[in-house]
GROMACS .gro file of C-alpha atoms in nm:
model
  483
    1MET     CA    1   1.365  -1.069   0.932
    2ILE     CA    2   1.121  -1.358   0.910
    3THR     CA    3   1.246  -1.714   0.867
    4CYS     CA    4   1.134  -2.072   0.920
    5ASN     CA    5   1.279  -2.309   1.182
    6SER     CA    6   1.584  -2.094   1.241
    7SER     CA    7   1.783  -2.087   1.563
    8GLY     CA    8   1.692  -1.818   1.809
    9SER     CA    9   1.522  -1.739   2.135
   10VAL     CA   10   1.195  -1.910   2.223
   11ASP     CA   11   1.134  -1.706   2.535
   12SER     CA   12   0.857  -1.521   2.350
   13MET     CA   13   0.623  -1.755   2.167
   14VAL     CA   14   0.289  -1.746   1.986
   15VAL     CA   15   0.077  -2.058   2.040
   16GLY     CA   16  -0.279  -2.164   1.969
   17VAL     CA   17  -0.499  -2.288   2.252
   18ASP     CA   18  -0.828  -2.477   2.247
   19GLN     CA   19  -1.010  -2.740   2.451
   20ARG     CA   20  -0.781  -3.015   2.325
   21MET     CA   21  -0.472  -2.819   2.442
   22ILE     CA   22  -0.243  -2.997   2.193
   23ILE     CA   23   0.011  -2.725   2.257
   24LEU     CA   24   0.085  -2.859   2.606
   25SER     CA   25   0.280  -3.153   2.463
   26ARG     CA   26   0.504  -2.922   2.260
   27ILE     CA   27   0.633  -2.689   2.529
   28PRO     CA   28   0.822  -2.748   2.857
   29LYS     CA   29   0.613  -2.925   3.122
   30GLU     CA   30   0.646  -2.643   3.374
   31ASP     CA   31   0.518  -2.388   3.120
   32ALA     CA   32   0.239  -2.624   3.014
   33ALA     CA   33   0.115  -2.665   3.369
   34LEU     CA   34   0.098  -2.290   3.423
   35ILE     CA   35  -0.084  -2.231   3.092
   36GLN     CA   36  -0.327  -2.514   3.170
   37ALA     CA   37  -0.412  -2.357   3.505
   38TYR     CA   38  -0.450  -2.012   3.348
   39THR     CA   39  -0.686  -2.127   3.072
   40GLU     CA   40  -0.898  -2.327   3.315
   41LYS     CA   41  -0.943  -2.015   3.523
   42HIS     CA   42  -0.995  -1.787   3.216
   43ILE     CA   43  -1.205  -2.004   2.984
   44ASN     CA   44  -1.265  -1.717   2.739
   45THR     CA   45  -0.897  -1.745   2.647
   46LEU     CA   46  -0.992  -2.040   2.424
   47HIS     CA   47  -1.243  -1.844   2.211
   48TYR     CA   48  -1.129  -1.773   1.853
   49THR     CA   49  -1.143  -1.394   1.902
   50SER     CA   50  -0.920  -1.407   2.211
   51LEU     CA   51  -0.555  -1.305   2.228
   52GLN     CA   52  -0.394  -1.307   2.572
   53THR     CA   53  -0.042  -1.222   2.679
   54PHE     CA   54   0.074  -1.471   2.944
   55HIS     CA   55   0.397  -1.424   3.140
   56CYS     CA   56   0.556  -1.698   3.349
   57PHE     CA   57   0.881  -1.720   3.542
   58VAL     CA   58   1.032  -2.068   3.516
   59GLU     CA   59   1.377  -2.180   3.630
   60GLY     CA   60   1.503  -1.825   3.651
   61ARG     CA   61   1.378  -1.725   3.305
   62LEU     CA   62   1.093  -1.492   3.220
   63LYS     CA   63   0.889  -1.633   2.934
   64THR     CA   64   0.607  -1.475   2.738
   65TYR     CA   65   0.333  -1.670   2.563
   66PHE     CA   66   0.085  -1.505   2.329
   67LEU     CA   67  -0.218  -1.732   2.355
   68VAL     CA   68  -0.439  -1.734   2.045
   69GLY     CA   69  -0.787  -1.881   2.098
   70LEU     CA   70  -0.908  -2.136   1.841
   71ASP     CA   71  -1.243  -2.263   1.964
   72HIS     CA   72  -1.584  -2.188   1.809
   73LYS     CA   73  -1.463  -2.052   1.475
   74PRO     CA   74  -1.766  -1.990   1.251
   75ILE     CA   75  -1.813  -2.192   0.933
   76HIS     CA   76  -1.765  -1.883   0.715
   77TYR     CA   77  -1.443  -1.778   0.887
   78SER     CA   78  -1.221  -1.609   0.624
   79THR     CA   79  -0.848  -1.572   0.574
   80HIS     CA   80  -0.896  -1.198   0.627
   81GLU     CA   81  -0.976  -1.276   0.990
   82ASP     CA   82  -0.642  -1.456   1.014
   83PHE     CA   83  -0.472  -1.148   0.867
   84LEU     CA   84  -0.637  -0.928   1.129
   85MET     CA   85  -0.541  -1.166   1.411
   86ALA     CA   86  -0.180  -1.172   1.292
   87LYS     CA   87  -0.175  -0.793   1.311
   88ARG     CA   88  -0.305  -0.815   1.668
   89ILE     CA   89  -0.039  -1.071   1.759
   90MET     CA   90   0.239  -0.847   1.630
   91ALA     CA   91   0.096  -0.543   1.808
   92ALA     CA   92   0.087  -0.737   2.136
   93ALA     CA   93   0.447  -0.848   2.088
   94MET     CA   94   0.563  -0.495   2.010
   95LYS     CA   95   0.378  -0.358   2.312
   96ASP     CA   96   0.545  -0.621   2.531
   97GLY     CA   97   0.891  -0.511   2.419
   98VAL     CA   98   0.979  -0.840   2.249
   99SER     CA   99   1.289  -0.838   2.027
  100GLU     CA  100   1.256  -1.196   1.893
  101LEU     CA  101   0.929  -1.379   1.836
  102ALA     CA  102   0.878  -1.751   1.782
  103VAL     CA  103   0.549  -1.858   1.620
  104MET     CA  104   0.435  -2.220   1.650
  105VAL     CA  105   0.252  -2.230   1.319
  106ASP     CA  106   0.122  -2.588   1.350
  107THR     CA  107  -0.080  -2.495   1.660
  108LEU     CA  108  -0.256  -2.193   1.514
  109ASP     CA  109  -0.500  -2.327   1.252
  110MET     CA  110  -0.440  -2.013   1.043
  111ASP     CA  111  -0.381  -1.949   0.673
  112VAL     CA  112  -0.002  -1.932   0.658
  113ALA     CA  113   0.019  -1.659   0.393
  114SER     CA  114  -0.227  -1.439   0.584
  115LEU     CA  115  -0.034  -1.504   0.906
  116ILE     CA  116   0.296  -1.389   0.756
  117ASP     CA  117   0.125  -1.098   0.581
  118GLY     CA  118  -0.040  -0.971   0.899
  119LEU     CA  119   0.275  -1.005   1.111
  120LEU     CA  120   0.484  -0.803   0.864
  121TYR     CA  121   0.207  -0.551   0.801
  122ARG     CA  122   0.204  -0.447   1.167
  123ASN     CA  123   0.578  -0.478   1.233
  124TYR     CA  124   0.645  -0.118   1.132
  125GLU     CA  125   0.676   0.220   1.295
  126PHE     CA  126   0.790   0.562   1.176
  127THR     CA  127   1.023   0.723   1.428
  128HIS     CA  128   1.269   0.899   1.197
  129TYR     CA  129   1.200   1.240   1.347
  130LYS     CA  130   1.188   1.140   1.715
  131THR     CA  131   1.513   1.223   1.891
  132LYS     CA  132   1.478   0.972   2.175
  133ALA     CA  133   1.264   0.700   2.023
  134LYS     CA  134   1.332   0.334   2.097
  135SER     CA  135   1.221   0.102   1.822
  136GLN     CA  136   0.948  -0.147   1.914
  137THR     CA  137   0.965  -0.344   1.591
  138ILE     CA  138   1.050  -0.713   1.618
  139ARG     CA  139   1.400  -0.786   1.490
  140ASN     CA  140   1.357  -1.159   1.423
  141ILE     CA  141   1.040  -1.360   1.361
  142ASN     CA  142   1.091  -1.738   1.363
  143LEU     CA  143   0.809  -1.952   1.225
  144ILE     CA  144   0.833  -2.299   1.375
  145THR     CA  145   0.672  -2.592   1.193
  146SER     CA  146   0.712  -2.966   1.150
  147SER     CA  147   0.427  -3.023   0.908
  148LEU     CA  148   0.515  -2.790   0.621
  149LYS     CA  149   0.798  -2.814   0.368
  150ILE     CA  150   1.076  -2.594   0.501
  151LYS     CA  151   1.206  -2.495   0.156
  152ASP     CA  152   0.862  -2.380   0.041
  153PHE     CA  153   0.802  -2.204   0.371
  154ASN     CA  154   1.131  -2.013   0.351
  155THR     CA  155   1.053  -1.916  -0.008
  156MET     CA  156   0.723  -1.772   0.112
  157CYS     CA  157   0.905  -1.584   0.387
  158TYR     CA  158   1.149  -1.437   0.133
  159VAL     CA  159   0.870  -1.329  -0.102
  160TYR     CA  160   0.680  -1.151   0.175
  161THR     CA  161   1.000  -0.993   0.306
  162ALA     CA  162   1.067  -0.851  -0.042
  163ILE     CA  163   0.709  -0.727  -0.076
  164TYR     CA  164   0.726  -0.554   0.260
  165GLU     CA  165   1.062  -0.400   0.174
  166GLY     CA  166   0.869  -0.216  -0.097
  167ILE     CA  167   0.578  -0.138   0.134
  168TYR     CA  168   0.802  -0.002   0.411
  169VAL     CA  169   0.982   0.221   0.158
  170ALA     CA  170   0.647   0.357   0.040
  171ARG     CA  171   0.528   0.411   0.398
  172ASP     CA  172   0.846   0.598   0.490
  173LEU     CA  173   0.801   0.830   0.192
  174VAL     CA  174   0.436   0.904   0.267
  175ASN     CA  175   0.507   0.961   0.637
  176MET     CA  176   0.783   1.213   0.564
  177PRO     CA  177   0.698   1.583   0.618
  178PRO     CA  178   0.651   1.793   0.303
  179ASN     CA  179   0.942   2.025   0.385
  180ASP     CA  180   1.173   1.723   0.351
  181LEU     CA  181   1.000   1.574   0.047
  182THR     CA  182   0.971   1.838  -0.221
  183PRO     CA  183   0.941   1.715  -0.582
  184ARG     CA  184   1.317   1.748  -0.636
  185LYS     CA  185   1.406   1.577  -0.308
  186PHE     CA  186   1.161   1.298  -0.387
  187ALA     CA  187   1.328   1.243  -0.724
  188ASP     CA  188   1.677   1.250  -0.570
  189ILE     CA  189   1.584   0.997  -0.297
  190ILE     CA  190   1.434   0.754  -0.546
  191THR     CA  191   1.717   0.791  -0.798
  192SER     CA  192   1.969   0.688  -0.533
  193MET     CA  193   1.747   0.409  -0.398
  194VAL     CA  194   1.653   0.209  -0.708
  195LYS     CA  195   1.981   0.143  -0.881
  196GLY     CA  196   2.037  -0.187  -1.060
  197ASP     CA  197   2.148  -0.351  -1.383
  198ASN     CA  198   1.790  -0.390  -1.504
  199ILE     CA  199   1.677  -0.045  -1.387
  200THR     CA  200   1.672   0.265  -1.608
  201ILE     CA  201   1.576   0.605  -1.471
  202GLU     CA  202   1.470   0.915  -1.661
  203SER     CA  203   1.421   1.242  -1.477
  204LEU     CA  204   1.255   1.545  -1.635
  205ASN     CA  205   1.281   1.884  -1.464
  206LYS     CA  206   1.056   2.186  -1.507
  207TRP     CA  207   1.225   2.304  -1.824
  208ALA     CA  208   1.212   1.960  -1.984
  209LEU     CA  209   0.843   1.935  -1.894
  210GLU     CA  210   0.774   2.277  -2.047
  211LYS     CA  211   0.967   2.187  -2.361
  212ARG     CA  212   0.764   1.867  -2.399
  213LYS     CA  213   0.444   2.068  -2.338
  214MET     CA  214   0.323   1.861  -2.043
  215GLY     CA  215   0.067   2.127  -1.965
  216GLY     CA  216  -0.106   1.946  -1.678
  217ILE     CA  217   0.208   1.891  -1.469
  218VAL     CA  218   0.348   2.235  -1.548
  219ALA     CA  219   0.023   2.414  -1.459
  220VAL     CA  220  -0.023   2.242  -1.124
  221GLY     CA  221   0.340   2.302  -1.027
  222LYS     CA  222   0.347   2.671  -1.122
  223GLY     CA  223   0.249   2.807  -0.783
  224SER     CA  224   0.537   2.657  -0.586
  225MET     CA  225   0.897   2.770  -0.558
  226ASN     CA  226   0.980   2.397  -0.570
  227PRO     CA  227   0.946   2.316  -0.941
  228PRO     CA  228   0.772   2.004  -1.073
  229GLN     CA  229   0.953   1.688  -1.178
  230LEU     CA  230   0.865   1.373  -1.365
  231LEU     CA  231   1.045   1.050  -1.287
  232ALA     CA  232   1.019   0.741  -1.507
  233ILE     CA  233   1.170   0.418  -1.369
  234ALA     CA  234   1.188   0.119  -1.601
  235TYR     CA  235   1.234  -0.231  -1.455
  236GLN     CA  236   1.325  -0.475  -1.733
  237GLY     CA  237   1.282  -0.831  -1.614
  238ASP     CA  238   1.198  -0.979  -1.955
  239PRO     CA  239   1.401  -0.817  -2.234
  240ASP     CA  240   1.243  -1.045  -2.496
  241SER     CA  241   0.889  -0.927  -2.427
  242THR     CA  242   0.719  -0.613  -2.552
  243ALA     CA  243   0.454  -0.630  -2.279
  244VAL     CA  244   0.501  -0.348  -2.029
  245LEU     CA  245   0.288  -0.259  -1.728
  246GLY     CA  246   0.281   0.115  -1.667
  247VAL     CA  247   0.232   0.199  -1.298
  248VAL     CA  248   0.151   0.567  -1.272
  249GLY     CA  249   0.139   0.723  -0.926
  250LYS     CA  250   0.003   1.062  -0.827
  251GLY     CA  251   0.286   1.254  -0.663
  252VAL     CA  252   0.153   1.577  -0.511
  253THR     CA  253   0.406   1.619  -0.232
  254TYR     CA  254   0.178   1.873  -0.066
  255ASP     CA  255  -0.171   1.976  -0.172
  256SER     CA  256  -0.309   2.303  -0.040
  257GLY     CA  257  -0.572   2.309  -0.315
  258GLY     CA  258  -0.396   2.596  -0.489
  259ILE     CA  259  -0.617   2.899  -0.556
  260SER     CA  260  -0.915   2.679  -0.465
  261LEU     CA  261  -0.766   2.666  -0.116
  262LYS     CA  262  -0.869   2.385   0.115
  263SER     CA  263  -1.016   2.456   0.459
  264HIS     CA  264  -0.792   2.441   0.766
  265ALA     CA  265  -0.927   2.099   0.860
  266ASN     CA  266  -0.870   1.958   0.513
  267LEU     CA  267  -0.509   2.075   0.500
  268GLU     CA  268  -0.401   1.822   0.760
  269PHE     CA  269  -0.244   1.505   0.617
  270MET     CA  270  -0.205   1.663   0.272
  271LYS     CA  271   0.155   1.544   0.277
  272THR     CA  272   0.000   1.205   0.188
  273ASP     CA  273  -0.115   1.318  -0.156
  274MET     CA  274   0.188   1.147  -0.307
  275ALA     CA  275   0.091   0.800  -0.179
  276GLY     CA  276   0.027   0.678  -0.533
  277ALA     CA  277   0.379   0.774  -0.641
  278ALA     CA  278   0.520   0.610  -0.327
  279ALA     CA  279   0.330   0.289  -0.410
  280ALA     CA  280   0.477   0.289  -0.761
  281VAL     CA  281   0.824   0.318  -0.609
  282GLY     CA  282   0.742   0.036  -0.368
  283VAL     CA  283   0.648  -0.192  -0.658
  284ILE     CA  284   0.983  -0.128  -0.826
  285ARG     CA  285   1.179  -0.176  -0.502
  286ALA     CA  286   1.010  -0.511  -0.437
  287LEU     CA  287   1.064  -0.625  -0.797
  288MET     CA  288   1.437  -0.563  -0.759
  289LEU     CA  289   1.438  -0.834  -0.490
  290LEU     CA  290   1.173  -1.065  -0.638
  291LYS     CA  291   1.324  -1.050  -0.987
  292TYR     CA  292   0.995  -1.134  -1.159
  293PRO     CA  293   1.039  -1.181  -1.538
  294VAL     CA  294   0.818  -0.887  -1.631
  295ASN     CA  295   0.867  -0.533  -1.759
  296VAL     CA  296   0.731  -0.246  -1.551
  297LEU     CA  297   0.748   0.128  -1.609
  298ALA     CA  298   0.675   0.344  -1.305
  299VAL     CA  299   0.590   0.704  -1.395
  300LEU     CA  300   0.581   0.959  -1.113
  301PRO     CA  301   0.458   1.314  -1.181
  302LEU     CA  302   0.582   1.516  -0.880
  303VAL     CA  303   0.445   1.858  -0.789
  304GLU     CA  304   0.350   2.089  -0.503
  305ASN     CA  305   0.007   2.247  -0.539
  306LEU     CA  306   0.036   2.584  -0.365
  307PRO     CA  307  -0.128   2.927  -0.407
  308SER     CA  308   0.087   3.219  -0.521
  309SER     CA  309   0.093   3.492  -0.782
  310MET     CA  310   0.224   3.228  -1.023
  311SER     CA  311  -0.050   2.971  -0.961
  312TYR     CA  312  -0.278   2.849  -1.232
  313HIS     CA  313  -0.630   2.988  -1.204
  314VAL     CA  314  -0.987   2.871  -1.214
  315ASP     CA  315  -1.110   2.934  -1.572
  316ASP     CA  316  -0.764   2.883  -1.723
  317ILE     CA  317  -0.752   2.664  -2.032
  318ILE     CA  318  -0.442   2.447  -2.054
  319THR     CA  319  -0.310   2.217  -2.324
  320MET     CA  320  -0.221   1.866  -2.213
  321TYR     CA  321   0.068   1.652  -2.332
  322ASP     CA  322  -0.152   1.469  -2.584
  323GLY     CA  323  -0.286   1.797  -2.724
  324LYS     CA  324  -0.630   1.801  -2.560
  325THR     CA  325  -0.742   2.126  -2.401
  326VAL     CA  326  -0.882   2.139  -2.048
  327GLU     CA  327  -1.081   2.414  -1.881
  328ILE     CA  328  -0.988   2.448  -1.513
  329LYS     CA  329  -1.292   2.464  -1.286
  330ASN     CA  330  -1.115   2.378  -0.960
  331THR     CA  331  -0.743   2.399  -0.894
  332ASP     CA  332  -0.790   2.141  -0.618
  333ALA     CA  333  -0.879   1.885  -0.886
  334GLU     CA  334  -0.511   1.876  -0.975
  335GLY     CA  335  -0.425   1.508  -0.941
  336ARG     CA  336  -0.612   1.406  -1.254
  337LEU     CA  337  -0.423   1.671  -1.453
  338ILE     CA  338  -0.077   1.542  -1.364
  339LEU     CA  339  -0.191   1.181  -1.400
  340ALA     CA  340  -0.329   1.250  -1.747
  341ASP     CA  341   0.010   1.373  -1.871
  342ALA     CA  342   0.189   1.086  -1.695
  343VAL     CA  343  -0.046   0.823  -1.840
  344THR     CA  344   0.009   0.968  -2.188
  345TYR     CA  345   0.384   0.957  -2.131
  346ALA     CA  346   0.376   0.597  -2.003
  347GLN     CA  347   0.197   0.485  -2.320
  348GLU     CA  348   0.444   0.679  -2.535
  349LYS     CA  349   0.728   0.496  -2.358
  350GLY     CA  350   0.578   0.157  -2.441
  351ALA     CA  351   0.328   0.069  -2.165
  352THR     CA  352   0.081  -0.183  -2.305
  353ARG     CA  353  -0.128  -0.187  -1.987
  354VAL     CA  354  -0.164   0.089  -1.727
  355ILE     CA  355  -0.260   0.102  -1.362
  356ASP     CA  356  -0.272   0.443  -1.196
  357LEU     CA  357  -0.289   0.491  -0.821
  358ALA     CA  358  -0.397   0.816  -0.663
  359THR     CA  359  -0.531   0.970  -0.346
  360LEU     CA  360  -0.766   1.137  -0.588
  361THR     CA  361  -1.102   1.229  -0.435
  362GLY     CA  362  -1.280   1.292  -0.110
  363ALA     CA  363  -1.584   1.156  -0.290
  364CYS     CA  364  -1.425   0.810  -0.287
  365VAL     CA  365  -1.382   0.834   0.091
  366THR     CA  366  -1.746   0.938   0.124
  367ALA     CA  367  -1.855   0.640  -0.084
  368LEU     CA  368  -1.625   0.365   0.049
  369GLY     CA  369  -1.472   0.502   0.368
  370THR     CA  370  -1.132   0.364   0.466
  371VAL     CA  371  -1.215  -0.002   0.399
  372ARG     CA  372  -1.191  -0.025   0.020
  373SER     CA  373  -1.016   0.157  -0.262
  374GLY     CA  374  -1.227   0.266  -0.559
  375MET     CA  375  -1.169   0.117  -0.904
  376VAL     CA  376  -1.259   0.233  -1.254
  377GLY     CA  377  -1.130   0.084  -1.577
  378ASN     CA  378  -1.188  -0.008  -1.939
  379ASP     CA  379  -1.118  -0.385  -1.931
  380GLN     CA  380  -1.370  -0.581  -1.726
  381GLU     CA  381  -1.180  -0.910  -1.730
  382TRP     CA  382  -0.865  -0.741  -1.601
  383MET     CA  383  -1.061  -0.557  -1.333
  384ASN     CA  384  -1.217  -0.887  -1.225
  385ARG     CA  385  -0.868  -1.034  -1.184
  386LEU     CA  386  -0.752  -0.740  -0.976
  387PHE     CA  387  -1.066  -0.751  -0.764
  388ASN     CA  388  -1.011  -1.119  -0.680
  389ILE     CA  389  -0.641  -1.065  -0.614
  390SER     CA  390  -0.705  -0.766  -0.389
  391GLU     CA  391  -0.944  -0.972  -0.177
  392ARG     CA  392  -0.685  -1.247  -0.145
  393VAL     CA  393  -0.400  -1.016  -0.038
  394HIS     CA  394  -0.619  -0.808   0.198
  395GLU     CA  395  -0.624  -0.486  -0.007
  396LYS     CA  396  -0.992  -0.465  -0.086
  397VAL     CA  397  -1.123  -0.266  -0.383
  398TRP     CA  398  -1.469  -0.192  -0.516
  399GLN     CA  399  -1.558  -0.119  -0.876
  400PHE     CA  400  -1.735   0.204  -0.959
  401PRO     CA  401  -1.960   0.231  -1.267
  402ALA     CA  402  -1.822   0.391  -1.582
  403ASP     CA  403  -2.135   0.472  -1.784
  404ARG     CA  404  -2.098   0.710  -2.077
  405GLU     CA  405  -2.339   0.949  -1.907
  406TYR     CA  406  -2.075   1.019  -1.642
  407GLU     CA  407  -1.826   1.116  -1.911
  408GLU     CA  408  -2.077   1.369  -2.043
  409GLN     CA  409  -2.029   1.561  -1.718
  410LEU     CA  410  -1.669   1.635  -1.821
  411LYS     CA  411  -1.762   1.823  -2.140
  412SER     CA  412  -1.667   2.190  -2.152
  413ASP     CA  413  -1.834   2.469  -2.348
  414VAL     CA  414  -1.499   2.632  -2.429
  415ALA     CA  415  -1.245   2.345  -2.434
  416ASP     CA  416  -1.228   1.972  -2.501
  417LEU     CA  417  -1.276   1.888  -2.133
  418LYS     CA  418  -1.314   2.046  -1.793
  419ASN     CA  419  -1.128   1.909  -1.494
  420THR     CA  420  -1.433   1.842  -1.277
  421GLY     CA  421  -1.765   1.682  -1.352
  422GLY     CA  422  -1.950   1.868  -1.078
  423SER     CA  423  -2.054   1.756  -0.732
  424GLU     CA  424  -2.226   1.436  -0.843
  425ALA     CA  425  -2.033   1.107  -0.869
  426GLY     CA  426  -1.704   1.284  -0.811
  427ALA     CA  427  -1.494   0.968  -0.771
  428VAL     CA  428  -1.634   0.828  -1.095
  429THR     CA  429  -1.587   1.138  -1.308
  430ALA     CA  430  -1.235   1.192  -1.171
  431GLY     CA  431  -1.136   0.846  -1.286
  432LEU     CA  432  -1.309   0.887  -1.620
  433PHE     CA  433  -1.120   1.213  -1.677
  434ILE     CA  434  -0.800   1.007  -1.681
  435LYS     CA  435  -0.964   0.761  -1.921
  436GLN     CA  436  -0.979   1.038  -2.184
  437PHE     CA  437  -0.599   1.008  -2.211
  438VAL     CA  438  -0.587   0.629  -2.242
  439LYS     CA  439  -0.565   0.478  -2.590
  440SER     CA  440  -0.857   0.260  -2.693
  441ASP     CA  441  -0.632  -0.048  -2.724
  442THR     CA  442  -0.463   0.001  -2.385
  443ALA     CA  443  -0.607  -0.186  -2.087
  444TRP     CA  444  -0.633   0.058  -1.796
  445ILE     CA  445  -0.730   0.051  -1.429
  446HIS     CA  446  -0.758   0.351  -1.199
  447LEU     CA  447  -0.734   0.296  -0.822
  448ASP     CA  448  -0.854   0.576  -0.596
  449ILE     CA  449  -0.672   0.514  -0.268
  450ALA     CA  450  -0.780   0.835  -0.094
  451GLY     CA  451  -0.941   0.646   0.194
  452THR     CA  452  -0.700   0.354   0.222
  453ALA     CA  453  -0.353   0.506   0.183
  454PHE     CA  454  -0.326   0.653   0.533
  455CYS     CA  455  -0.463   0.575   0.881
  456GLU     CA  456  -0.528   0.915   1.035
  457LYS     CA  457  -0.620   0.764   1.371
  458LYS     CA  458  -0.477   0.457   1.543
  459ASP     CA  459  -0.659   0.136   1.457
  460GLU     CA  460  -0.733  -0.138   1.710
  461THR     CA  461  -0.369  -0.252   1.697
  462GLY     CA  462  -0.228   0.098   1.744
  463PHE     CA  463  -0.120   0.128   1.380
  464VAL     CA  464  -0.123   0.482   1.240
  465GLY     CA  465   0.014   0.646   0.927
  466ALA     CA  466   0.084   0.532   0.573
  467THR     CA  467  -0.028   0.183   0.467
  468GLY     CA  468   0.148   0.125   0.134
  469VAL     CA  469  -0.181   0.008  -0.015
  470GLY     CA  470  -0.182  -0.117  -0.374
  471ILE     CA  471   0.167  -0.266  -0.375
  472LYS     CA  472   0.067  -0.620  -0.278
  473SER     CA  473  -0.213  -0.631  -0.533
  474ILE     CA  474   0.004  -0.514  -0.822
  475LEU     CA  475   0.287  -0.753  -0.732
  476GLU     CA  476   0.043  -1.044  -0.708
  477LEU     CA  477  -0.095  -0.944  -1.048
  478LEU     CA  478   0.258  -0.936  -1.190
  479LYS     CA  479   0.339  -1.279  -1.049
  480GLY     CA  480   0.114  -1.424  -1.317
  481GLY     CA  481   0.282  -1.217  -1.588
  482ILE     CA  482   0.150  -0.922  -1.790
  483GLN     CA  483  -0.150  -1.045  -1.984
   0.00000   0.00000   0.00000
């Protein structure tokens, strides 16, 4: 929980320190004297990149101060640096075993939104499967201020708490092992989680998918004993509007590559191939708390891509939900197939704009690494909005080109399309494959989150695992309505 000026312990406190040492007049004299002596001896503590944990024992009480340096900030210092520092602060508090954390906001000279964002981003761990784990997450975060309007501050705290409720849900799903998150189990978990008066859920099983001739989802799911599912979750926040944002998330609960089997090294972390679907769920979960007056349809195609005697083959030709035929050139290029059917379905159900999220290609990771998600779309103004929003909420994206020449790579000699465009520009052609199933009058953005959805190794703050990327950007986009 994060609140403003609430009652609670101040034995663990975050404060800013610089040469002026304004903080010394705002804390007990005994503590101030000890901090003054410490900073005089360790002058680097005042530098803007510094974060020091300072313990002092005063009047029988152990107190902890997290000293954030403020001096010598460069002119072009960005709010993203504040976000990163906030993550470091939270990591230090978790490492120190703090249960309640007070933050003296007025002393920090930080962007308040980025501060809250970074604190909540890092205040997470996944210990569901550890039998003797003790949680290190901070139970209560108290933001202390005398200069900001308390009502506005608490509203901001509530909004970020709701957003991170959605992000934590998405992270939990992505971090789960594939034996506990089959397509059916995924659908069951979500169905029980997102119940509400303005929520409608439709669940299609394998037989319903076959009857509707959703050839992409059916083909990819054929090889597994766990049959495919499609889940459509409608959030209706504005019954009088016909504008609907379709959020389509790739939901491959485990991706072996199918007949085009991945190498041993590439099989690790393939439980994360449903991060797009998890993000779509996170958006809905947050909207249930935020109650934005918008209409959103989350469509989740859920499959396991496994090799067996029932698997679809290279050189198969399948018929998609919209009637197009696709020649299969690689069964490991499966995400675009299930997304194509799901995007078609979202439009059929009334989506006037569509964003799809997918851990789609290794080519995107090669191009952008783990810093930015890739973006392709058909509406430049809308993409510009999302680009600016993503920078502001610390979920960076980068736009790929979408020249017609790239689409030429998807032409097949024996079918309407083939499911790969070859080794060149793989992230671009994968996104443009999905475009073939988007109506000309539907604004569409594809986000390839292959590099940003999961931290395979601990970052500088010790964070590892699912990130929940994409949720903040979509919610910020929705805050301004569906345009």
